[in-house]
Coordinates of C-alpha atoms in Angstrom, one line a residue:
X403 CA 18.2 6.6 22.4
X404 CA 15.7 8.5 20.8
X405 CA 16.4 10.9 17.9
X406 CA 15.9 14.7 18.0
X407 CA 12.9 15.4 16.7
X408 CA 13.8 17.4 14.0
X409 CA 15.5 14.7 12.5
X410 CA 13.1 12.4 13.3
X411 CA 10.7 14.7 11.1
X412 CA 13.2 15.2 8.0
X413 CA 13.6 11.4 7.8
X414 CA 10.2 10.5 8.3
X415 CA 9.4 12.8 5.0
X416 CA 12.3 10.5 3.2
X417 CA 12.0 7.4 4.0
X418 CA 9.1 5.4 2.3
X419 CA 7.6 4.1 5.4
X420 CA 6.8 8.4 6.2
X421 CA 4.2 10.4 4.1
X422 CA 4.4 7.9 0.9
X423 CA 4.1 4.6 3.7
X424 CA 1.0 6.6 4.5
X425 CA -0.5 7.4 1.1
X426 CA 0.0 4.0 0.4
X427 CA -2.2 2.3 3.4
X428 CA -4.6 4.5 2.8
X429 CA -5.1 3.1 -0.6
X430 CA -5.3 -0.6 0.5
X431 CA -6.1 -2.7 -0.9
X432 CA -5.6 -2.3 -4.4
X433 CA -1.8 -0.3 -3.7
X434 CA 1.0 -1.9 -2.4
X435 CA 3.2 -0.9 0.2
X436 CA 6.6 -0.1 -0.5
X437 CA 9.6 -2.0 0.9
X438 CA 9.5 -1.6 4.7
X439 CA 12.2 0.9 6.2
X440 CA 12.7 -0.1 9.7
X441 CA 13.0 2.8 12.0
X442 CA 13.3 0.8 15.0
X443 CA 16.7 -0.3 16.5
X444 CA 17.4 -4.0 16.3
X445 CA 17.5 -5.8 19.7
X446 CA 20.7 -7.7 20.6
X447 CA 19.5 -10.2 23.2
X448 CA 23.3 -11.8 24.1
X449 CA 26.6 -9.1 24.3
X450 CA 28.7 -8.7 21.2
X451 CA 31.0 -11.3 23.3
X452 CA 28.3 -14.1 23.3
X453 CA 27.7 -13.6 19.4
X454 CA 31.3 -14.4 18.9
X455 CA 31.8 -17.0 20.6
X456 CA 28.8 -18.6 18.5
X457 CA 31.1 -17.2 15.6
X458 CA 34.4 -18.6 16.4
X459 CA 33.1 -22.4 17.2
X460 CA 30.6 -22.2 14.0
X461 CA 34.1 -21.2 12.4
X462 CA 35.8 -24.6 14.1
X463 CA 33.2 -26.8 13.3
X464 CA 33.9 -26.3 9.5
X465 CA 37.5 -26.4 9.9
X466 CA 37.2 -29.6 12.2
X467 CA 33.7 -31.3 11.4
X468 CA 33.6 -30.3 7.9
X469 CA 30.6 -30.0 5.7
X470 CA 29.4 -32.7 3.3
X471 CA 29.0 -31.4 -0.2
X472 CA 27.2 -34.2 -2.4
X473 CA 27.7 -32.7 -5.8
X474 CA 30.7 -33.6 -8.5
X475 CA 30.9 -29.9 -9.4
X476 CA 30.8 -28.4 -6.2
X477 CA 33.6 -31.2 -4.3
X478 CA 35.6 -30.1 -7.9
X479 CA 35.1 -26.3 -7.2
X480 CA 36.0 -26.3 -3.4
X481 CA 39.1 -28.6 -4.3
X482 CA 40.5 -25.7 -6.5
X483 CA 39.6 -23.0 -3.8
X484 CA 41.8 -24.5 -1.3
X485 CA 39.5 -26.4 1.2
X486 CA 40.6 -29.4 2.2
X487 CA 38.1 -32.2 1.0
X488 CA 38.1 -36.2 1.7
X489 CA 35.5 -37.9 -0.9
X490 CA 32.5 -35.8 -0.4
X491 CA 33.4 -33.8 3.2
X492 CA 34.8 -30.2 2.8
X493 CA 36.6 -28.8 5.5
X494 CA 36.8 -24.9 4.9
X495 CA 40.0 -22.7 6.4
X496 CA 38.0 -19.5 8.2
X497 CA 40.3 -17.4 6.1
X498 CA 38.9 -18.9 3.1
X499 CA 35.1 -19.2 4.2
X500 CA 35.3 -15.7 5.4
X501 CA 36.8 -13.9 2.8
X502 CA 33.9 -15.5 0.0
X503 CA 31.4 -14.9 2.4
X504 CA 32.3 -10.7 2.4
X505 CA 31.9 -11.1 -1.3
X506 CA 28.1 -11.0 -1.0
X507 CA 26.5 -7.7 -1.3
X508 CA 24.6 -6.5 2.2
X509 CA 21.7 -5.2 -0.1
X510 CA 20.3 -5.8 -3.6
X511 CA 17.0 -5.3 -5.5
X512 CA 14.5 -7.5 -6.1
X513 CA 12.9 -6.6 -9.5
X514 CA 9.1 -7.5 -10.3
X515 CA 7.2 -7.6 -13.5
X516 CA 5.7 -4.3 -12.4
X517 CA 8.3 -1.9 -11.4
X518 CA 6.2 0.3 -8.5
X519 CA 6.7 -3.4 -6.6
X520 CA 10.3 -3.9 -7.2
X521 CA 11.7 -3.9 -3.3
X522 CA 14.8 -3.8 -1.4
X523 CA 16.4 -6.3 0.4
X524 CA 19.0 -6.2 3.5
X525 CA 20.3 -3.4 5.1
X526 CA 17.3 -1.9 7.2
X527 CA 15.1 -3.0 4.8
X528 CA 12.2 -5.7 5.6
X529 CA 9.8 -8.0 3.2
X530 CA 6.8 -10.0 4.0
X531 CA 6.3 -13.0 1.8
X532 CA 3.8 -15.7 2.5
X533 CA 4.2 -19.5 3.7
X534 CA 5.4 -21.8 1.0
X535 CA 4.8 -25.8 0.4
X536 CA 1.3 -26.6 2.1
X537 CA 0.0 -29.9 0.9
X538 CA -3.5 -29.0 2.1
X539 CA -5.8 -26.0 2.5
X540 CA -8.1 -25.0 5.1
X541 CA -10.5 -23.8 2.5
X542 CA -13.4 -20.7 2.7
X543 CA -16.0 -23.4 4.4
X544 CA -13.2 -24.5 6.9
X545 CA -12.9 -27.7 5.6
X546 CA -9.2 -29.0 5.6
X547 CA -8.7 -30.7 1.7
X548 CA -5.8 -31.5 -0.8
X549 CA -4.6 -28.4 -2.1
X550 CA -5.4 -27.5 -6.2
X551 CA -4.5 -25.5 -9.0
X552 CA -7.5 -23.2 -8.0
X553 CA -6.4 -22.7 -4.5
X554 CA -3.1 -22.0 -5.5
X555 CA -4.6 -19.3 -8.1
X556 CA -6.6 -17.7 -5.6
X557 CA -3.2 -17.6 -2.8
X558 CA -1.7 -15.5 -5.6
X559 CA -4.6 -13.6 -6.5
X560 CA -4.8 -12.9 -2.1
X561 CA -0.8 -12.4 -2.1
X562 CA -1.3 -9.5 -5.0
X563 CA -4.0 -8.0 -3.5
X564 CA -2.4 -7.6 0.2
X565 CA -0.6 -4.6 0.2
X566 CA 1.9 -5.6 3.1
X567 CA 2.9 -8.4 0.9
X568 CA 5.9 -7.6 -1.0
X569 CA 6.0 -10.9 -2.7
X570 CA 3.8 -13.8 -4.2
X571 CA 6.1 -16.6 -3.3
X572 CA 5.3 -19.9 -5.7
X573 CA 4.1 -22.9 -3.8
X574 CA 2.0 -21.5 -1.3
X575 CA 0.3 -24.3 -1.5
X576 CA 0.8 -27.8 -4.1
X577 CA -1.7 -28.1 -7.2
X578 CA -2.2 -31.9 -5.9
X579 CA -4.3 -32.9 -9.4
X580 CA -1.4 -31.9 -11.2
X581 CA 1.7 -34.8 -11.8
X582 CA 4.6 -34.1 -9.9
X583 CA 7.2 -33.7 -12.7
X584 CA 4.7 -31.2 -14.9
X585 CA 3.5 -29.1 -11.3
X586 CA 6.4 -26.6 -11.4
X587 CA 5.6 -25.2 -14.7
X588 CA 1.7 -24.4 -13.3
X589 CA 2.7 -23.2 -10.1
X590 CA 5.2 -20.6 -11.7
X591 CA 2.8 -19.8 -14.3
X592 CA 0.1 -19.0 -11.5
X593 CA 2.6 -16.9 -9.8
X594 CA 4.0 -14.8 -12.6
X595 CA -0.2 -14.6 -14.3
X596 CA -2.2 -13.5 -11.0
X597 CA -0.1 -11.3 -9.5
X598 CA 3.1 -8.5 -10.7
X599 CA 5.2 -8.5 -7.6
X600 CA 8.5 -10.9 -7.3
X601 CA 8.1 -14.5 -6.8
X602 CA 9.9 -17.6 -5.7
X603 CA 12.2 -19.9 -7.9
X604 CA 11.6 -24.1 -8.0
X605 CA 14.5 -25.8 -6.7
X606 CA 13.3 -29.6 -6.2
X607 CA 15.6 -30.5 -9.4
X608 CA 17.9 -28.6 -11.9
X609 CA 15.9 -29.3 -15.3
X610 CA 13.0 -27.7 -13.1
X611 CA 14.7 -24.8 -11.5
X612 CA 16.1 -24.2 -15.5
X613 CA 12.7 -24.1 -16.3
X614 CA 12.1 -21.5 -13.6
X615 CA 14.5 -19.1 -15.3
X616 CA 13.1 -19.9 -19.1
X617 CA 10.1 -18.8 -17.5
X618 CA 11.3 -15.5 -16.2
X619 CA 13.4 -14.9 -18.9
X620 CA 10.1 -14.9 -21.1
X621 CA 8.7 -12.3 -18.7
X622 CA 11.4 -10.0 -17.5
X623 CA 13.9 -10.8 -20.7
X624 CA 16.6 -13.4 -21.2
X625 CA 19.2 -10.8 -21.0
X626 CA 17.5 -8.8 -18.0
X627 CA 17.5 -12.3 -15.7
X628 CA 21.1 -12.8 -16.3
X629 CA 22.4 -9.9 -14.1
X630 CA 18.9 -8.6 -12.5
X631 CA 17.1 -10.4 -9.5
X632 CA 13.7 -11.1 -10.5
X633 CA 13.2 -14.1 -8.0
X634 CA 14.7 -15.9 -4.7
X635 CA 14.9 -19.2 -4.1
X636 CA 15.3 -21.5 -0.6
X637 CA 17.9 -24.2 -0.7
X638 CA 17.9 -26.4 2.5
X639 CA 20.9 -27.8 4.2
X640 CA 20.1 -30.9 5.4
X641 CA 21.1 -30.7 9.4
X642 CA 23.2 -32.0 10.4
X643 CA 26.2 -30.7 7.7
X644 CA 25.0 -32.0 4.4
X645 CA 24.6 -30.0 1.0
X646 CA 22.6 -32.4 -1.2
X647 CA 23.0 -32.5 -4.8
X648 CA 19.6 -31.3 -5.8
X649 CA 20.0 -28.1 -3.7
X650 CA 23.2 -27.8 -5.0
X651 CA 22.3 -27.9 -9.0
X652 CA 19.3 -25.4 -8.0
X653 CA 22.1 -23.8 -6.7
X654 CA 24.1 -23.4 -9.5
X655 CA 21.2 -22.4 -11.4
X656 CA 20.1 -19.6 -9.9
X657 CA 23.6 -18.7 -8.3
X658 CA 25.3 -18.1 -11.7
X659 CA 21.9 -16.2 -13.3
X660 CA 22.2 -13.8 -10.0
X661 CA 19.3 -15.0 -8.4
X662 CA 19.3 -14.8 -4.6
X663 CA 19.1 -17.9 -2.9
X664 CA 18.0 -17.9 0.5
X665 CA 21.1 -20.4 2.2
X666 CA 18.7 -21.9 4.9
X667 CA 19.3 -24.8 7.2
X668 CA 15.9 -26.9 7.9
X669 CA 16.7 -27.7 11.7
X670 CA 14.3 -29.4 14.4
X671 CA 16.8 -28.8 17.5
X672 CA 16.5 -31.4 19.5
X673 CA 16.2 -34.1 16.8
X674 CA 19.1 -32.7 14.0
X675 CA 20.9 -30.3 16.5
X676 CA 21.7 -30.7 20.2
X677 CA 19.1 -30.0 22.6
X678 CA 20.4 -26.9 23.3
X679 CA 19.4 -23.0 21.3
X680 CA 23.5 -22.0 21.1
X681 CA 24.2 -25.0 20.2
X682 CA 21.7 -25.5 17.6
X683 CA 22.4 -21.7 16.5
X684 CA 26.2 -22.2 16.1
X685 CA 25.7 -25.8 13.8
X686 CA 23.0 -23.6 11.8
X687 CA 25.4 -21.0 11.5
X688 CA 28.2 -23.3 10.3
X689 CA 25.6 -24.7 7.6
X690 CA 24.5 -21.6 6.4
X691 CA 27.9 -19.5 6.2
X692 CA 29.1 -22.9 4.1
X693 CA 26.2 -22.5 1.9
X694 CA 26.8 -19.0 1.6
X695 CA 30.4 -19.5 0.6
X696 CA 29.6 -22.3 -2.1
X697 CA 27.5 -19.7 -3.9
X698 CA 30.2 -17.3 -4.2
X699 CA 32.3 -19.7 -6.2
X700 CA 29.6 -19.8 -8.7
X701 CA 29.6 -16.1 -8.7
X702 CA 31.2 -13.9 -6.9
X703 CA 29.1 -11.0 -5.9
X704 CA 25.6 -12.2 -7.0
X705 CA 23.7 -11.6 -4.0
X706 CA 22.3 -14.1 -1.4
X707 CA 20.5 -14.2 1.6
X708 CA 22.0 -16.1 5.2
X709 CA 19.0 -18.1 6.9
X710 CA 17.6 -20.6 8.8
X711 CA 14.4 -22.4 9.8
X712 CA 15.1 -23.7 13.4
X713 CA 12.2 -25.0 15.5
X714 CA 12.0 -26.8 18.4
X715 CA 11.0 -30.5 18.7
X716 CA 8.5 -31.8 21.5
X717 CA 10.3 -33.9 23.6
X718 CA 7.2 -35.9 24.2
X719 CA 6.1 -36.9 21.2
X720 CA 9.3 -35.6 18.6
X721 CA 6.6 -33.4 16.9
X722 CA 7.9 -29.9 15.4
X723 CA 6.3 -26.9 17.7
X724 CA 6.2 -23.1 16.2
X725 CA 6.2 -20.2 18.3
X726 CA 8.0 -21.1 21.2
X727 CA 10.0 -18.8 23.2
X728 CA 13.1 -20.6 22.1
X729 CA 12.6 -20.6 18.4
X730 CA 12.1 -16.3 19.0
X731 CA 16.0 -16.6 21.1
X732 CA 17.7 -18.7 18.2
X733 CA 16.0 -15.7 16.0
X734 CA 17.9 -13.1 17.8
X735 CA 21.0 -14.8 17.8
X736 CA 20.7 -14.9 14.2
X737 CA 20.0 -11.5 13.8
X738 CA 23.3 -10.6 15.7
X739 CA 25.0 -12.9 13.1
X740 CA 23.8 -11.6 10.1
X741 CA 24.7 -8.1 11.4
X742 CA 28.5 -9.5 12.3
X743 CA 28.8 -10.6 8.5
X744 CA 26.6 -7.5 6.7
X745 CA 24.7 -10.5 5.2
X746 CA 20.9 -9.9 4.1
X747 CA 19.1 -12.1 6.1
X748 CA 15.7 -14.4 5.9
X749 CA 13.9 -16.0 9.0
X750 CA 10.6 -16.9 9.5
X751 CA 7.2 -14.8 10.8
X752 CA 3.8 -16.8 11.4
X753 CA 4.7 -19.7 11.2
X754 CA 2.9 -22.0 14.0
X755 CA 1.4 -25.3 14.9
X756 CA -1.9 -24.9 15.5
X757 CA -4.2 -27.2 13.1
X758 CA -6.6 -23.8 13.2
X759 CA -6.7 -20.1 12.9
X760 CA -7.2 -20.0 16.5
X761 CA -5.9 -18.1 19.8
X762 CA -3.0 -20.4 19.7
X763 CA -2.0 -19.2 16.2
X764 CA -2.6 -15.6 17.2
X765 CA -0.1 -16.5 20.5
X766 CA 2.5 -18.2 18.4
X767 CA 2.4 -16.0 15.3
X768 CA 3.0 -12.4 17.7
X769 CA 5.8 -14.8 19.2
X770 CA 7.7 -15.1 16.1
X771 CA 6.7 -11.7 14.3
X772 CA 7.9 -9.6 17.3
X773 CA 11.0 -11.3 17.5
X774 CA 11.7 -11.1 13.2
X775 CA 10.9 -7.5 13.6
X776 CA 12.9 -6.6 16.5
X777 CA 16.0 -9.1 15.2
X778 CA 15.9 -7.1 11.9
X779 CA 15.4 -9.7 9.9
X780 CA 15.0 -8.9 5.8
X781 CA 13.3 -11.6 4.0
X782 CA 10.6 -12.0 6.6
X783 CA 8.9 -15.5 5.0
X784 CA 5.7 -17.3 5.8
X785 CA 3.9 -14.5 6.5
X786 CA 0.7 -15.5 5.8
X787 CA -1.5 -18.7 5.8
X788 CA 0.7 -20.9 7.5
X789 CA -1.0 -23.5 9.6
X790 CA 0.0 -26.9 11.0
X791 CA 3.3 -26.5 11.1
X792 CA 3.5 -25.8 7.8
X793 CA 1.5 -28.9 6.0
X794 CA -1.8 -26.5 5.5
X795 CA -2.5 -22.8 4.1
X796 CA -5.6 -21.6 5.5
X797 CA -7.6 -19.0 3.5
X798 CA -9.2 -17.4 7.0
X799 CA -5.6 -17.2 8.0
X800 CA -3.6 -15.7 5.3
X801 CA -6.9 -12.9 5.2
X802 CA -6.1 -12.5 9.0
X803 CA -2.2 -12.6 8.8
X804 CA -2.3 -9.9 5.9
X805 CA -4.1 -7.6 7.9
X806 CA -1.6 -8.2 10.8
X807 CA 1.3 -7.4 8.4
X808 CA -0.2 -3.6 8.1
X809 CA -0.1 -3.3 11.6
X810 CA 3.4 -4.8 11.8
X811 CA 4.3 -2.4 8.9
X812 CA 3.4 0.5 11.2
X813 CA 4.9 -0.8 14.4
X814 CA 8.5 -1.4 12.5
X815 CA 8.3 2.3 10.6
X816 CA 8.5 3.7 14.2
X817 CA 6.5 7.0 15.5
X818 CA 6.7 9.7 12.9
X819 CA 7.4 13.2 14.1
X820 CA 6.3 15.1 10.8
X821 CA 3.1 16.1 12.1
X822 CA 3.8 16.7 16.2
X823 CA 3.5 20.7 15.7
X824 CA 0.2 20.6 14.1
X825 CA -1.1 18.0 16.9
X826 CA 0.4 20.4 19.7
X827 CA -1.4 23.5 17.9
X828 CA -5.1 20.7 18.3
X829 CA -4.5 20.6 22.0
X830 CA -4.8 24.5 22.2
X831 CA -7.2 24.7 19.9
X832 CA -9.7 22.0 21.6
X833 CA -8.2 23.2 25.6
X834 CA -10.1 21.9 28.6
X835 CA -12.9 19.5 28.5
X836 CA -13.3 19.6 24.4
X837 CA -13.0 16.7 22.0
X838 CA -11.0 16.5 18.9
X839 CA -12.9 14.8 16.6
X840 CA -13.3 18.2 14.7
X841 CA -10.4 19.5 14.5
X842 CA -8.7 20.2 10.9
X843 CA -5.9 17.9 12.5
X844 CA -7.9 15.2 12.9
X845 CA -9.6 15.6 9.8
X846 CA -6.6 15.6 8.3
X847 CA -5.1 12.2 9.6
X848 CA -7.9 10.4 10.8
X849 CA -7.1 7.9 7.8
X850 CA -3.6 6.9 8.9
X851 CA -2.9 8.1 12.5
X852 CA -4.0 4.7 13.9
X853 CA -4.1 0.9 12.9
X854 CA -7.5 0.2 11.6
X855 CA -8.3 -2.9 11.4
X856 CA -11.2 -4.1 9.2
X857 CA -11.1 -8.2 10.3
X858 CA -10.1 -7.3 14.2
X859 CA -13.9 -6.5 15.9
X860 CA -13.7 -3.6 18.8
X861 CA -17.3 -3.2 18.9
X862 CA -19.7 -3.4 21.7
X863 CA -21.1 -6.9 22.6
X864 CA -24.7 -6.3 21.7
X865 CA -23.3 -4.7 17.9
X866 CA -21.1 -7.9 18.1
X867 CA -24.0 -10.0 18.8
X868 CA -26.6 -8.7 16.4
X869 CA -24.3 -8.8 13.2
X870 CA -24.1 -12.4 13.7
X871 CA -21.5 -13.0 16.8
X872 CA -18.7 -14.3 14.1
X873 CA -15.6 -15.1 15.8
X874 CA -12.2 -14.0 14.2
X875 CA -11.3 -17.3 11.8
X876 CA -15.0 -16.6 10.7
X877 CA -14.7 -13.0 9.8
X878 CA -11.3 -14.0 8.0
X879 CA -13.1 -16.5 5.7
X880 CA -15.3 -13.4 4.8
X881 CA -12.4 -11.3 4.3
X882 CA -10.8 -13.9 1.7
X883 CA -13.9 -14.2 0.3
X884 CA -14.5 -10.4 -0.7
X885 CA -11.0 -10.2 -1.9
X886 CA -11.2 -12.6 -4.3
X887 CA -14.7 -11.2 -5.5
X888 CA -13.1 -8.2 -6.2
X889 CA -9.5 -9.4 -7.7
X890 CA -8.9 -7.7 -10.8
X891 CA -6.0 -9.7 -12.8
X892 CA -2.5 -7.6 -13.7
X893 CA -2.5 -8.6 -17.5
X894 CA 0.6 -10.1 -18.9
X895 CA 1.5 -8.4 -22.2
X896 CA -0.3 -10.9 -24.8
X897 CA 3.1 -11.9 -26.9
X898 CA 4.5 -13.1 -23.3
X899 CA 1.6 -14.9 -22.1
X900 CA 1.4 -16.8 -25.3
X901 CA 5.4 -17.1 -24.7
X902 CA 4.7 -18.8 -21.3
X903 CA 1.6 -21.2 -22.9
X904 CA 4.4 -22.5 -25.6
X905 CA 7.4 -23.4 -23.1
X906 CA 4.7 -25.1 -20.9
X907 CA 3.2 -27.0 -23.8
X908 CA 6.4 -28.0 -25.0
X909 CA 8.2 -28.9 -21.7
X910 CA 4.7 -31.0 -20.8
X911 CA 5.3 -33.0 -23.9
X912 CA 8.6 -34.0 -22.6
X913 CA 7.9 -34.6 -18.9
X914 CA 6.6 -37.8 -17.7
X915 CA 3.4 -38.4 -15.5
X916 CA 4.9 -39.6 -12.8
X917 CA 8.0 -39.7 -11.4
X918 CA 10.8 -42.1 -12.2

């Protein structure tokens, strides 16, 4: 139902997406947006009776199935809440898994280095962070390559300078020259140097996601991290029903400094769920809600946020696809869930399988986005560069995916009434057979009444033609390429970027070349 319009108007002047959401496009690139208000109601695509029934056999599957939990500490810690647990399988009483999942707050704050880019997460509010663990680039002359330390600087350097980005994730692509057990402290490094807005923790080992926190305890304060998000984290269950030990000790890391961990099964339905979305939804629901849980045991209250990654094999060739119809369902029915518990929650928004920026990634990207927006989803990850399923970041793609972000940014901030009465008072200005371009009302908004596009081309064929007839991945390499000319770095205060130098001097000294 739509809203009166006067309240429409007075909460279009509060909320940030209104007159500040505007202010702040218009001074792209170098601002950044702030967090995304949706003022669009979520879609429910099954009836409140559907989602419980997903609810209730998620519910049975812990009680009956169980969960394995591959950690010491953790078996040790479920064994004095109550569960029942045989060697390394927990098997989780509702009452019990549902009381320590309400214990997680429905929103929190994300805190970055530079306050004016701290966000919100959960409730109505939506992030866009970009795609995360690319071995290879598809680099500014299109070639595909290894990724490097100087791709990954310039990703951050294009992450900070994107205003719809609300986040620089870490490893949005790997520093491939770097050894394996020394590349966490660079990519962190990068991540907190190039860019001020909240970044992603390293959980591929404990000492590593310690590290992490040193890190941002240099930055943000070693008091300030232990009660203040600065960072999230993804930990993966490994579908189907198993909680390995190293996501379990990043876990515990970030879990008892109050970092949000994003509680994400990694399924391919079809190969580690059933070949069916409501079934694969209800296993992934059981998964997450346990991983949920186990974080509440290492502190109650500190936030987290309920996900999944669920995409759908080929039954051909057992190859994972991206933006399929059925991946955009399970995302709904996730949605519905999150909503059920009041838990923030993450899913995914361009991520696709085409090998190039390409009409296929443009099909399955608007797929996937348009289902995150309308399912209200919170932490709205890999939203920019993603190619390939994931194994490459392309630079013409993240440039093209930012600039779709402001125009998703628009579309989920809903039609603002604050300015209808001055728009009604154009028409009988301009009346019959005029033109508006003008008017004081046009002059006024012609800025930020309409997506403008500078990548998109909507010019005639023959302009088209003589500036060079560039297709779209073309014009995003151009666009990547001009941001980066123009990147100015957000200087770390001196004392803490000598700080960060030391701890990955010293830590380097102790880390092996390779790994053991």
């Amino acid at each position: 139902m739509n809203a009166p319009a006067v309240a429409v108007t007075e909460h279009a002047n509060r909320r940030s997406g209104g007159r500040l959401g505007r202010k702040a496009i218009r001074g792209a690139p170098v601002a950044s947006f702030p967090t995304l208000v949706r003022q669009i109601p979520a879609y429910q695509m099954v009836p409140d009776e559907a989602v419980e029934l997903i609810h209730q056999e998620s519910l049975s599957i812990l009680e009956e199935v169980g969960c394995e939990f591959r950690d010491d500490e953790a078996i040790a810690l479920w064994k004095a809440a109550g569960a029942d647990v045989s060697e390394t399988r927990v098997r989780i009483d509702r009452a019990l898994l549902m009381e320590l999942v309400s214990k997680v707050p429905s929103e929190f704050t994300l805190n970055a280095r530079n306050p004016e880019r701290t966000v919100r997460v959960g409730g109505k509010n939506s992030i866009f962070v970009p795609m995360y663990g690319a071995p290879y680039i598809r680099d500014l002359d299109n070639n595909r390559r290894y990724g490097s330390l100087a791709d990954l600087n310039n990703f951050h350097k294009l992450a900070y300078m994107a205003p719809a980005l609300h986040s620089s994730s870490s490893v949005i692509c790997e520093p491939m020259e770097i050894a394996v057990p020394k590349r966490h402290l660079h990519i962190i490094h990068s991540a907190l140097k190039h860019s001020d807005k909240p970044f992603m923790g390293i959980v591929t080992s404990k000492e590593r996601a310690e590290d992490t926190m040193a890190m941002a305890g240099i930055v943000f304060g070693e008091d300030y991290v232990r009660d203040n998000s600065v960072l999230v984290a993804i930990t993966n269950c490994n579908s189907p029903l198993v909680w390995d030990a190293t996501m379990l000790d990043a876990m515990k890391v970030y879990a008892r400094s109050n970092q949000p961990l994003i509680l994400a099964p990694f399924a391919l339905c079809g190969a580690s769920t059933s070949a069916s979305a409501v079934g694969a939804v209800a296993q992934v629901n059981a998964e997450a809600l346990a991983g949920v849980a186990f974080t509440q045991l290492l502190r109650p209250g500190s936030p987290q946020i309920y996900g999944q990654f669920m995409v759908t094999v080929d039954m051909k060739t057992g190859a994972p696809m991206g933006g399929t119809p059925e991946a955009a369902q399970m995302m709904y029915l996730m949605g519905a869930l999150a909503r059920k518990y009041k838990l923030p929650w993450r899913t995914s928004g361009f991520h696709v399988g085409s090998k190039l920026n390409d009409a296929q990634a443009g099909y399955e990207a608007n797929m996937l986005m348009h289902a995150a927006i309308l399912a209200g989803a919170n932490y709205i990850w890999h939203s920019a560069g993603w190619l390939e399923a994931g194994l490459t970041c392309g630079y013409s793609k993240f440039a093209t995916d930012c600039e779709q972000l402001v125009g998703w940014y628009k579309y989920a901030g809903g039609l603002p009434f604050d300015d209808f009465k001055e728009a009604m008072a154009a028409i009988r200005e301009v009346g019959p057979q005029g033109h508006f371009l003008g008017t004081q009302h046009t002059l006024e908004h012609f800025e930020s009444a309409f997506f403008m596009p500078s990548i998109m081309d909507f010019n005639s064929y023959e302009q088209w033609n003589a500036e060079g007839a560039k297709d779209h991945d073309t014009r995003g390499r151009e666009k990547a390429r001009n941001m980066l000319a123009d990147y100015e770095e957000p200087k770390l205060d001196e004392g803490i970027a000598e700080g960060l130098k030391d701890l990955i001097a010293r830590r380097e000294e102790k880390l092996p070349d390779i790994v053991s």
